[in-house]
PDB file of C-alpha atoms in Angstrom:
ATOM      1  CA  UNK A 247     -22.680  -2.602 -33.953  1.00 39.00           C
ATOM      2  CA  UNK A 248     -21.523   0.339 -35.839  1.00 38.00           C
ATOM      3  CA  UNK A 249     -18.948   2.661 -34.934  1.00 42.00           C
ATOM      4  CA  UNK A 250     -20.044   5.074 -32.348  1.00 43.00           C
ATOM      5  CA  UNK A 251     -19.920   9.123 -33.638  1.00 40.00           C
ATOM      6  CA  UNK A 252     -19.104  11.665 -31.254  1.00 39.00           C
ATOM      7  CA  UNK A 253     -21.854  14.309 -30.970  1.00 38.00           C
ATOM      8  CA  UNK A 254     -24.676  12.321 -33.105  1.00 36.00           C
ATOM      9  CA  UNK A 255     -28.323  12.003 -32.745  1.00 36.00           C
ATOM     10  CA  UNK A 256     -30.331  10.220 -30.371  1.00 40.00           C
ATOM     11  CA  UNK A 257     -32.256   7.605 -31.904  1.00 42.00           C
ATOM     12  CA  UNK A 258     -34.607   6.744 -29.221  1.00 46.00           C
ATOM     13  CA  UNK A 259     -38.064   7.883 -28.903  1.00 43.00           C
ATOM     14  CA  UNK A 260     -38.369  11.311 -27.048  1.00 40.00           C
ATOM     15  CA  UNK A 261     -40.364  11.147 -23.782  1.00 43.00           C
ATOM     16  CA  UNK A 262     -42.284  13.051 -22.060  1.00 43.00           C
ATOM     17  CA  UNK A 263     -41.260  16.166 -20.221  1.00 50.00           C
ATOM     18  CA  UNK A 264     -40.303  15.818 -16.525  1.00 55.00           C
ATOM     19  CA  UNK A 265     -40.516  19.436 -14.834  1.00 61.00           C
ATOM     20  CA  UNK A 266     -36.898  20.665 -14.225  1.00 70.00           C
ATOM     21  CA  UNK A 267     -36.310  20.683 -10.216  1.00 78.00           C
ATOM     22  CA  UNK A 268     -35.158  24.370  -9.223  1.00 93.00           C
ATOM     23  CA  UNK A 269     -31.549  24.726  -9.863  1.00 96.00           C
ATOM     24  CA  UNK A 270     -28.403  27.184  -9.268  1.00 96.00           C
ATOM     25  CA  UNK A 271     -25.659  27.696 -11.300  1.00 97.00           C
ATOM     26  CA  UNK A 272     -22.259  27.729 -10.124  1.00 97.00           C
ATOM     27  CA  UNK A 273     -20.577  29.062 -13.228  1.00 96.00           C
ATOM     28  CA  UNK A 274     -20.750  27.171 -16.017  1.00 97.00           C
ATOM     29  CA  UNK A 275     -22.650  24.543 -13.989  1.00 98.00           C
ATOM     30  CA  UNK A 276     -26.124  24.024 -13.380  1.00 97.00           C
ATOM     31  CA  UNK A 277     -26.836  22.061 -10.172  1.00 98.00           C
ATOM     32  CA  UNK A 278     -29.973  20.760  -9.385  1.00 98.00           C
ATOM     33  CA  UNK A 279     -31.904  21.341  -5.891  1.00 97.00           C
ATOM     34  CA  UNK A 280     -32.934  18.148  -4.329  1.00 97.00           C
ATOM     35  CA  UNK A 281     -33.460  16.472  -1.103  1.00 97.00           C
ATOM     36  CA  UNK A 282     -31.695  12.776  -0.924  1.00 97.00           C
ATOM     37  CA  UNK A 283     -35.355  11.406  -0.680  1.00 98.00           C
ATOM     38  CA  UNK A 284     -36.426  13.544  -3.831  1.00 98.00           C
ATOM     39  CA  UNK A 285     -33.448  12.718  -5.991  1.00 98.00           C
ATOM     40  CA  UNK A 286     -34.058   9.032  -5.718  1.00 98.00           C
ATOM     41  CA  UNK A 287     -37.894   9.223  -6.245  1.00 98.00           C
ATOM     42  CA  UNK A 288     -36.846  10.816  -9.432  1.00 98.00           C
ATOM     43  CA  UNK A 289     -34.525   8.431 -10.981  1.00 98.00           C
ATOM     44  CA  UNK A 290     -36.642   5.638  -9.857  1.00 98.00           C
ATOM     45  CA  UNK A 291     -38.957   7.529 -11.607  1.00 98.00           C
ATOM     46  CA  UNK A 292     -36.553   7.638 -14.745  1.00 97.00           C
ATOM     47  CA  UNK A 293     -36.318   4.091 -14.424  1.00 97.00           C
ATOM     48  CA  UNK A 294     -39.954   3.093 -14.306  1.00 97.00           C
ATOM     49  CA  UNK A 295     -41.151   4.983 -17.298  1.00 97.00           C
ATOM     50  CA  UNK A 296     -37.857   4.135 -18.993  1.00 94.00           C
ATOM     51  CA  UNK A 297     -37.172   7.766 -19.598  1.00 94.00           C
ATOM     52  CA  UNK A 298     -33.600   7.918 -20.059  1.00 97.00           C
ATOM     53  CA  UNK A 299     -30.930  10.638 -17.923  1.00 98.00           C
ATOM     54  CA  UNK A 300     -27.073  11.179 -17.411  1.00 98.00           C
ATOM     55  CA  UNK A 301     -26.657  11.849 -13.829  1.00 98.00           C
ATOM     56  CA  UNK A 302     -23.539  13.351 -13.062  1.00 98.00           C
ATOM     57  CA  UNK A 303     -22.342  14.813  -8.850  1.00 98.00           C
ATOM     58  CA  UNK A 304     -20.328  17.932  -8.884  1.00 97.00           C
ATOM     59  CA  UNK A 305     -17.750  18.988  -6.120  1.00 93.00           C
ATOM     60  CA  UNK A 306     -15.673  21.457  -6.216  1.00 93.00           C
ATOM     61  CA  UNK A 307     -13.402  19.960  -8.249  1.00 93.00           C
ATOM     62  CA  UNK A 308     -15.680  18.967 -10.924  1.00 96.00           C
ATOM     63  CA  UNK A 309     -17.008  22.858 -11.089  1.00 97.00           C
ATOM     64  CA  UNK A 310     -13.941  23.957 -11.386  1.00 97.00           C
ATOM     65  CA  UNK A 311     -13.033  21.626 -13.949  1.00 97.00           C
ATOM     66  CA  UNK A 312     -15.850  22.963 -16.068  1.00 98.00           C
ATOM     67  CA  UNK A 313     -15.403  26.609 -15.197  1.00 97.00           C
ATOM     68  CA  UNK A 314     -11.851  25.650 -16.648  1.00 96.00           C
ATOM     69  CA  UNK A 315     -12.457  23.228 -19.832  1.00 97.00           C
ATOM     70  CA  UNK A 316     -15.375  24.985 -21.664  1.00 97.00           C
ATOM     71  CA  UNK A 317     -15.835  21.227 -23.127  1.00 98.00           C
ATOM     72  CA  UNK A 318     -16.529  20.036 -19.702  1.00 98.00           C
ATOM     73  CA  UNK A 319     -19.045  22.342 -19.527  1.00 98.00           C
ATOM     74  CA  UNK A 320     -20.983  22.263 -22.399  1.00 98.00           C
ATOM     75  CA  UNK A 321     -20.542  18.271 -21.882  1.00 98.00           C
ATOM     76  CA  UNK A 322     -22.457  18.804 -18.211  1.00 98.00           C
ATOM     77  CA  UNK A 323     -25.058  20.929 -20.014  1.00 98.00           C
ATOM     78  CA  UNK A 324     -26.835  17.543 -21.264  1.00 98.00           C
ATOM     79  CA  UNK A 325     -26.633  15.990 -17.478  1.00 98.00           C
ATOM     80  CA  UNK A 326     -28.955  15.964 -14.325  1.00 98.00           C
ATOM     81  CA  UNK A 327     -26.494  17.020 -11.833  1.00 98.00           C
ATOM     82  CA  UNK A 328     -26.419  16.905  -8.058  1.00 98.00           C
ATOM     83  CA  UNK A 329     -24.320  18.679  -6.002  1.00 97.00           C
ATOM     84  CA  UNK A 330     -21.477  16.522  -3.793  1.00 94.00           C
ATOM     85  CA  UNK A 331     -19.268  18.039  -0.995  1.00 89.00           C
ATOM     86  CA  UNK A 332     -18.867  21.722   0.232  1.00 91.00           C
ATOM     87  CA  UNK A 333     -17.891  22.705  -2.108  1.00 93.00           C
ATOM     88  CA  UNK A 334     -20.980  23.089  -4.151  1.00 96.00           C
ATOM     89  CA  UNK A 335     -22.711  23.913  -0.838  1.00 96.00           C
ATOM     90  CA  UNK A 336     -20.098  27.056  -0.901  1.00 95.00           C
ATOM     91  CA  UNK A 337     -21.039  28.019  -4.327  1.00 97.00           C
ATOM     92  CA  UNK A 338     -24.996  28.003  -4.144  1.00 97.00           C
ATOM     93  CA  UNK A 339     -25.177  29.824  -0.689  1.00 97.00           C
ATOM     94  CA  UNK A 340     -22.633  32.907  -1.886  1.00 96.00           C
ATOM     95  CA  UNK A 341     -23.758  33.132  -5.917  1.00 96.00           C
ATOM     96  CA  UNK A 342     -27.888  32.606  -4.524  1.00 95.00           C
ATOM     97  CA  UNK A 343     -28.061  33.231  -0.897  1.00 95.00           C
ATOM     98  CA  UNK A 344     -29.264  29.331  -0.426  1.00 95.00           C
ATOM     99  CA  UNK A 345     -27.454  25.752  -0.317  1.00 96.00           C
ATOM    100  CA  UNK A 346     -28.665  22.692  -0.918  1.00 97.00           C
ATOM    101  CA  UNK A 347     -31.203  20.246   1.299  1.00 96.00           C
ATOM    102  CA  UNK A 348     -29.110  17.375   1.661  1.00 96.00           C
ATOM    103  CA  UNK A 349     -25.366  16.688   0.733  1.00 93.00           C
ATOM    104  CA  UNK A 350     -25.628  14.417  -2.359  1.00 95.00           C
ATOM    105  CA  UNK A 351     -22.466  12.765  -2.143  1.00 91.00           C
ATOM    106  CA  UNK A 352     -22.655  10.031  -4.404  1.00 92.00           C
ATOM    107  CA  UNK A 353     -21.251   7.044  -2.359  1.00 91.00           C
ATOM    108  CA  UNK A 354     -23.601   7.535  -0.448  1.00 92.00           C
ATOM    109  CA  UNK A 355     -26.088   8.446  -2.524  1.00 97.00           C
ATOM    110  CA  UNK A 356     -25.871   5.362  -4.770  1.00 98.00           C
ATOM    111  CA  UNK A 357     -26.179   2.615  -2.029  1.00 97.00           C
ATOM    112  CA  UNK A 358     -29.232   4.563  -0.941  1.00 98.00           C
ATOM    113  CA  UNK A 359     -30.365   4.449  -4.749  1.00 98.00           C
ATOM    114  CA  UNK A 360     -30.163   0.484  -4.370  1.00 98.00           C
ATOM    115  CA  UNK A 361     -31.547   0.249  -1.334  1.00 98.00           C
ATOM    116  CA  UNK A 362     -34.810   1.934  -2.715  1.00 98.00           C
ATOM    117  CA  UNK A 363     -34.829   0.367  -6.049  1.00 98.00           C
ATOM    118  CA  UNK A 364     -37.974  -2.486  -6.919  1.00 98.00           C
ATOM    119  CA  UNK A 365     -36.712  -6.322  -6.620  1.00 98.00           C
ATOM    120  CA  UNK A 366     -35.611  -7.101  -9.910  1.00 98.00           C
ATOM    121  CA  UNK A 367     -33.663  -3.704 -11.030  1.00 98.00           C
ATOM    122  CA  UNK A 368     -30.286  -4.524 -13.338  1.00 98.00           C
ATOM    123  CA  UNK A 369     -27.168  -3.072 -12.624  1.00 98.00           C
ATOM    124  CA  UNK A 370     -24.162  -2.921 -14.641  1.00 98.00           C
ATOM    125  CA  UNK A 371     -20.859  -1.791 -13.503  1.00 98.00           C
ATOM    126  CA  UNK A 372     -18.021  -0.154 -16.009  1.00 98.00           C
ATOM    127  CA  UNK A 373     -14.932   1.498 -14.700  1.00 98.00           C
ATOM    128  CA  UNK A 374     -11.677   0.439 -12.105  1.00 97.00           C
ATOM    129  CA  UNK A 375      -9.520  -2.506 -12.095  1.00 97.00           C
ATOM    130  CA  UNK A 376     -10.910  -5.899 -13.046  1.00 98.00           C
ATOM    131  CA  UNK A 377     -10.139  -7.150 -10.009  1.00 98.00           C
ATOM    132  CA  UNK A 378     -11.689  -3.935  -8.540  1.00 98.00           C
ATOM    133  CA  UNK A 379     -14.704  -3.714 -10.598  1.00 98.00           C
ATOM    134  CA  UNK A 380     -15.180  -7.689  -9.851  1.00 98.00           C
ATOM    135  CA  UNK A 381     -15.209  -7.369  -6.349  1.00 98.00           C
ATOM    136  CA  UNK A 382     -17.602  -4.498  -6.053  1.00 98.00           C
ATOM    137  CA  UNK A 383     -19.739  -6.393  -8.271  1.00 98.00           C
ATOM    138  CA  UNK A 384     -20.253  -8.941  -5.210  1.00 98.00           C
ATOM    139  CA  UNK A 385     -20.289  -6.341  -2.841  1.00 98.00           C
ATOM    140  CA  UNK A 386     -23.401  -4.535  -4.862  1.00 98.00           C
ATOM    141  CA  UNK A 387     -24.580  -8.238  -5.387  1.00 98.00           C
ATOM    142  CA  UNK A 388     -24.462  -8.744  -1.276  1.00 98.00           C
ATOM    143  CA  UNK A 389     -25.414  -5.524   0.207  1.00 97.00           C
ATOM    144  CA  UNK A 390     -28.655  -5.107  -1.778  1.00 98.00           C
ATOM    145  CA  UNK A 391     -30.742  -8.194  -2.372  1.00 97.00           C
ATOM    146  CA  UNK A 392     -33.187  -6.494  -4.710  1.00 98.00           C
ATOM    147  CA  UNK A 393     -30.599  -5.707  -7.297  1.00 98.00           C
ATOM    148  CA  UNK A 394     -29.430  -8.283 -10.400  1.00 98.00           C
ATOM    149  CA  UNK A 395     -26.104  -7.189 -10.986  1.00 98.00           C
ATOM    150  CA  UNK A 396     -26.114  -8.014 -14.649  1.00 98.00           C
ATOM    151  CA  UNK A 397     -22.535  -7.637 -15.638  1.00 98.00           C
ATOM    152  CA  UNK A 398     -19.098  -5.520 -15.155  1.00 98.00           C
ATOM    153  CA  UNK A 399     -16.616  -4.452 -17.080  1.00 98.00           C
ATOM    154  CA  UNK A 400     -12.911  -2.936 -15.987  1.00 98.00           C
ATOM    155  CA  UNK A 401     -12.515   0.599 -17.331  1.00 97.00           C
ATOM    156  CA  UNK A 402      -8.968  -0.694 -19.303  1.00 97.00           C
ATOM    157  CA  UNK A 403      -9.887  -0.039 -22.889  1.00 97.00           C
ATOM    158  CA  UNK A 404      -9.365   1.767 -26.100  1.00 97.00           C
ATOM    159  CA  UNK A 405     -11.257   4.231 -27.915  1.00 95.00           C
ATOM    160  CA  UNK A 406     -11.611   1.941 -30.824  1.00 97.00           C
ATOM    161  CA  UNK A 407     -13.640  -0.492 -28.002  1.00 98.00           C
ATOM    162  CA  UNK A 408     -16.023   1.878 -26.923  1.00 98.00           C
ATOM    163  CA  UNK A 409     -18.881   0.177 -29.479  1.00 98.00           C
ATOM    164  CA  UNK A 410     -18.045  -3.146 -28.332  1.00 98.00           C
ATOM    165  CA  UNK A 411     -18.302  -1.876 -24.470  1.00 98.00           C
ATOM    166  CA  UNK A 412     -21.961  -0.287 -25.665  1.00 98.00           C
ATOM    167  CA  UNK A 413     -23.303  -3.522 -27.361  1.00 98.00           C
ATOM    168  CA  UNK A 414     -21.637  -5.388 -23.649  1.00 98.00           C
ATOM    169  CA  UNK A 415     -23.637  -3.461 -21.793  1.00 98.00           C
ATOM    170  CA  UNK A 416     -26.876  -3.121 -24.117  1.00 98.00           C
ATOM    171  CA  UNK A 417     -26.665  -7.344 -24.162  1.00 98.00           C
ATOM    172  CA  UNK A 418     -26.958  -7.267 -19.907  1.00 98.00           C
ATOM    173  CA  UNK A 419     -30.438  -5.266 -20.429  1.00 98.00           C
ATOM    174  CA  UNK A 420     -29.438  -2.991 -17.374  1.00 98.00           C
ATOM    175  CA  UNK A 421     -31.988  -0.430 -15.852  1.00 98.00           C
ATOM    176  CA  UNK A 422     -28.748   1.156 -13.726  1.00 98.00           C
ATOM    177  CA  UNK A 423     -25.194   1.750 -15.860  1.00 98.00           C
ATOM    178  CA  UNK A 424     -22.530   2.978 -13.350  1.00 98.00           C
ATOM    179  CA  UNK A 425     -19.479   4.583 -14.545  1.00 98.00           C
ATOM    180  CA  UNK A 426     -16.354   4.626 -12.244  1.00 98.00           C
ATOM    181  CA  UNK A 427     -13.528   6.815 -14.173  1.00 97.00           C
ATOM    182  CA  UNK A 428     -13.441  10.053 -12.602  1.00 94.00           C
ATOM    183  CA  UNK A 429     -14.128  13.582 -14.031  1.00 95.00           C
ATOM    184  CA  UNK A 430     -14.186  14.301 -16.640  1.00 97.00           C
ATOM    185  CA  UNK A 431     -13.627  10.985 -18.285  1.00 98.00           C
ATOM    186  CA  UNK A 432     -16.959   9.595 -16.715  1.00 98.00           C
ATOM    187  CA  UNK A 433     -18.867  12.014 -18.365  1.00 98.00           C
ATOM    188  CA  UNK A 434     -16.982  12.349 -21.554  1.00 98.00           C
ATOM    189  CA  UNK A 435     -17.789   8.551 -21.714  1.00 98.00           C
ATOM    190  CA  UNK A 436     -21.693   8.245 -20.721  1.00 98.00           C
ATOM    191  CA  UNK A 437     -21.697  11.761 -23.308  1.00 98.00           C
ATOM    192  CA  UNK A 438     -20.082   9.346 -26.420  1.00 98.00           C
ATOM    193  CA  UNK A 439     -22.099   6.501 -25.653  1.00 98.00           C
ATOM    194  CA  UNK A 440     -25.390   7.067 -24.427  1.00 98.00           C
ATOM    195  CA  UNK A 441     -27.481   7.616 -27.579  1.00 96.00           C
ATOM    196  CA  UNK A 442     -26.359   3.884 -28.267  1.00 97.00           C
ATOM    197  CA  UNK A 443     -27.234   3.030 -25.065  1.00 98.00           C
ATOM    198  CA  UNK A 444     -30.666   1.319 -24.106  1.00 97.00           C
ATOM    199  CA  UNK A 445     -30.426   2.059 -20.409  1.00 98.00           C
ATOM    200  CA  UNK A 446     -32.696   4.500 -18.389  1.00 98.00           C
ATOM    201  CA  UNK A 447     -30.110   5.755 -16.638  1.00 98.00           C
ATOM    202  CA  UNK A 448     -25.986   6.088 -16.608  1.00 98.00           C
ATOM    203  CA  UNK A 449     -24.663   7.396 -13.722  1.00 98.00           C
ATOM    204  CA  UNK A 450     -20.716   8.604 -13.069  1.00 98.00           C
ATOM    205  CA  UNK A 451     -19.699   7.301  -9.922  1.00 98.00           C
ATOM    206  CA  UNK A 452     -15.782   8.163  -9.141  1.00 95.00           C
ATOM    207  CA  UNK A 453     -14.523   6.567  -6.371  1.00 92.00           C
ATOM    208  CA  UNK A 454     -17.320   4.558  -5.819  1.00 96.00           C
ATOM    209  CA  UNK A 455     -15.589   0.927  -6.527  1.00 97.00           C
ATOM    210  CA  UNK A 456     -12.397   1.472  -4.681  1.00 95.00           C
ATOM    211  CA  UNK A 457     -14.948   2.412  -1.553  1.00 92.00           C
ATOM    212  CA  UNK A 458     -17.253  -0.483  -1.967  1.00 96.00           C
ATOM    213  CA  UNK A 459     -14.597  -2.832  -2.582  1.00 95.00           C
ATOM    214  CA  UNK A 460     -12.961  -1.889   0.376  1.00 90.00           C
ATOM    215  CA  UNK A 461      -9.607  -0.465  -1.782  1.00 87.00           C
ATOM    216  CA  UNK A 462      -9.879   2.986  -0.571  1.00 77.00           C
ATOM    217  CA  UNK A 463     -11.369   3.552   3.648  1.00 70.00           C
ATOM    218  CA  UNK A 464     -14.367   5.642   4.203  1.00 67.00           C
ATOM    219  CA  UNK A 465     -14.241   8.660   5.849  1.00 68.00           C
ATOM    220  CA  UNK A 466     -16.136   8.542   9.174  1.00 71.00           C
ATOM    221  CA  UNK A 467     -19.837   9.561   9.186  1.00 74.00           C
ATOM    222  CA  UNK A 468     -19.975  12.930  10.051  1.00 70.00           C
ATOM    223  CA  UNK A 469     -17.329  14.147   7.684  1.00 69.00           C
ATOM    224  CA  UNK A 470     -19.482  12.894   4.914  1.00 65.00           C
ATOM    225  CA  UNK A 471     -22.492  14.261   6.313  1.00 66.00           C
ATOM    226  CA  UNK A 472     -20.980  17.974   6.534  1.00 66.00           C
ATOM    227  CA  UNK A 473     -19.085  17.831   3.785  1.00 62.00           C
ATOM    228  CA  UNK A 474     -15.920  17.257   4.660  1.00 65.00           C
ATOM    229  CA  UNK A 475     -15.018  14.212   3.435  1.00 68.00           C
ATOM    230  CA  UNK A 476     -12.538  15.620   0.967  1.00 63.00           C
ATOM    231  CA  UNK A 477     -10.282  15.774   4.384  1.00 64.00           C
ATOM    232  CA  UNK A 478     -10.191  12.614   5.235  1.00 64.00           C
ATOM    233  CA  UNK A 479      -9.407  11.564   1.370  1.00 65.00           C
ATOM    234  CA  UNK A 480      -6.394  14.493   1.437  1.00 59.00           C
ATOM    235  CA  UNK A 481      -5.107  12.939   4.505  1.00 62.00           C
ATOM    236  CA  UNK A 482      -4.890   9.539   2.737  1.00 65.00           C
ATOM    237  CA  UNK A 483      -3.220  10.719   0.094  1.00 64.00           C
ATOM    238  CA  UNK A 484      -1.698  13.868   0.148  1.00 64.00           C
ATOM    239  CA  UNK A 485       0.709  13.293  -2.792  1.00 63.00           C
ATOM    240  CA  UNK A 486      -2.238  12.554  -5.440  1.00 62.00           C
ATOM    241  CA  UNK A 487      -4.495  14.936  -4.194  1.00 59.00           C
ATOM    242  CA  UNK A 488      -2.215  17.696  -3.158  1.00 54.00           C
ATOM    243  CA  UNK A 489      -2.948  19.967  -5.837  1.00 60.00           C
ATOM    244  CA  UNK A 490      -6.536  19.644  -5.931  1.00 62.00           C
ATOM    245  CA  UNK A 491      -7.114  20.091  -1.978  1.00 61.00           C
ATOM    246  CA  UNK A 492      -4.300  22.742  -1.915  1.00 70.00           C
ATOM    247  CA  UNK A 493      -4.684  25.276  -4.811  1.00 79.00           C
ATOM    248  CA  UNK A 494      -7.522  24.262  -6.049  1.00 82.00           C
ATOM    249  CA  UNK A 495      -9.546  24.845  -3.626  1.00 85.00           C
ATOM    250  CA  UNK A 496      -7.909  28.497  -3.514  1.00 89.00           C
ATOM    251  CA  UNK A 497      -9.011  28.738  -7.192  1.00 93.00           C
ATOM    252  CA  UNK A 498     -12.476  27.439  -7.008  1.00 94.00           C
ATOM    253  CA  UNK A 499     -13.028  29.576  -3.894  1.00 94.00           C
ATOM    254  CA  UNK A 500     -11.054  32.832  -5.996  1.00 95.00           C
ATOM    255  CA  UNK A 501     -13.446  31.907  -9.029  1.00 95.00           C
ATOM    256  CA  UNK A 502     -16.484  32.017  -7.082  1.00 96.00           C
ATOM    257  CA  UNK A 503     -15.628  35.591  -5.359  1.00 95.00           C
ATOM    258  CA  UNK A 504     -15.092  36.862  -8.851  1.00 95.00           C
ATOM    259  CA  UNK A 505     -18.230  35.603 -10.144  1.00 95.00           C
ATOM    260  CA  UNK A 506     -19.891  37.187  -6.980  1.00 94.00           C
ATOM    261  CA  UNK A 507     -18.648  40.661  -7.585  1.00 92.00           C
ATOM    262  CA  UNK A 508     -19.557  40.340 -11.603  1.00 90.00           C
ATOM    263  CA  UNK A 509     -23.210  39.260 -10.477  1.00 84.00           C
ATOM    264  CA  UNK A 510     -23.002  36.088 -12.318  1.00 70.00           C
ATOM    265  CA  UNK A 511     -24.595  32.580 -11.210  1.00 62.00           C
ATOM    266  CA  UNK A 512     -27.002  31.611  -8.748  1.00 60.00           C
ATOM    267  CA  UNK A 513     -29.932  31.674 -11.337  1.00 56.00           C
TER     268      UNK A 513
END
């Protein structure tokens, strides 16, 4: 396989228009308005017709990571992307004066994605620790008896091997590509690689590993329905998320007033 370019053409034949869900924009960031049951029809959707989408979940760190790295942003730009956390719940009710129907978190979201998806559907995993990565492979494998999980890969390797990882993945034939690096890495990935990918739809996951391998505890229930699971996770550990629970969330929430009072986002 040749070398993958940053930034080239997509090669694959252009389908047909899918009606763009109503939105808001938080910044820089434009965040799609779904309900849980919605979003999944539509990426099954994506998968059926083999119509082809970056799916990316933004909480308020992500947002403010774009509203930050104009690179971020513009990479975002080319993603379907679903809001996560309070965040983004903040953000849509102050800029437009309405949140979202459902909190999209995406460890939950995915597992519900599975649970929905037709016997059959292939999923490839890319991102964590091999030993990480290998065990949430089983886990996937277990919890959802409809799904083939058709290969894994850690997320330990060079730029150089990013064409080898593409032609790994395009050999498993995979319907479902999940990416577990983090923001903005995730997404800087899926951006490089998906026009050389033949796979309906890549998806950047976070966490999602460590929690399904059982690495990193859950937050109980009704944190994660309200919100609020970023707590729990600060809680856990305070010394690697410090910063971003501290003053970032005093930025994001600073950021957002400002756009307020300059009458920008929300449309």
């Amino acid at each position: 396989m040749s070398e993958v370019p940053h930034g080239s053409a997509a090669s694959h034949p252009v389908a047909a228009e899918v009606q763009a869900p109503d939105a808001v924009a938080i910044g820089p960031v434009r965040i799609v308005r779904l309900s849980r049951d919605a979003a999944i029809q539509r990426l099954l959707e994506t998968i059926a017709t083999r119509r082809r989408e970056r799916i990316a979940f933004a909480n308020a760190h992500g947002i403010l990571l774009a509203m930050d790295e104009p690179v971020f942003a513009d990479t975002l730009s080319r993603f379907l992307v679903l809001n996560d956390g309070i965040g983004a719940e903040i953000g849509a009710r102050v800029l437009a004066g309405k949140g979202f129907p459902d909190n999209l978190n995406g460890t939950d979201f995915i597992p519900a994605l599975l649970d929905k998806a037709p016997a059959g559907t292939r999923l490839y995993l890319l991102g964590a620790k091999p030993e990480i990565v290998e065990r949430a492979a089983d886990r996937f494998a277990a919890n959802h008896a409809n799904i083939d999980v058709c290969g894994w890969r850690d997320g330990y390797f060079a730029d150089k091997d990013e064409p080898a990882v593409a032609a790994g993945i395009n050999a498993a034939r995979p319907d479902i590509l999940l990416v577990a690096m983090g923001n903005p890495k995730q997404e800087f990935l899926i951006d490089r690689l998906f026009d050389h990918l033949d796979v309906p739809l890549a998806i950047g996951v976070g966490a999602l590993f460590d929690f399904t391998a059982g690495e990193v505890v859950r937050a109980p229930s009704l944190l994660r329905r309200t919100g609020l699971e970023w707590v729990f996770r600060f809680l856990q550990e305070p010394r690697r998320l410090g910063k971003r629970y501290t003053s970032g969330v005093i930025r994001y929430l600073w950021k957002i007033a400002l756009l307020k009072l300059r009458g920008r986002g929300g449309a």
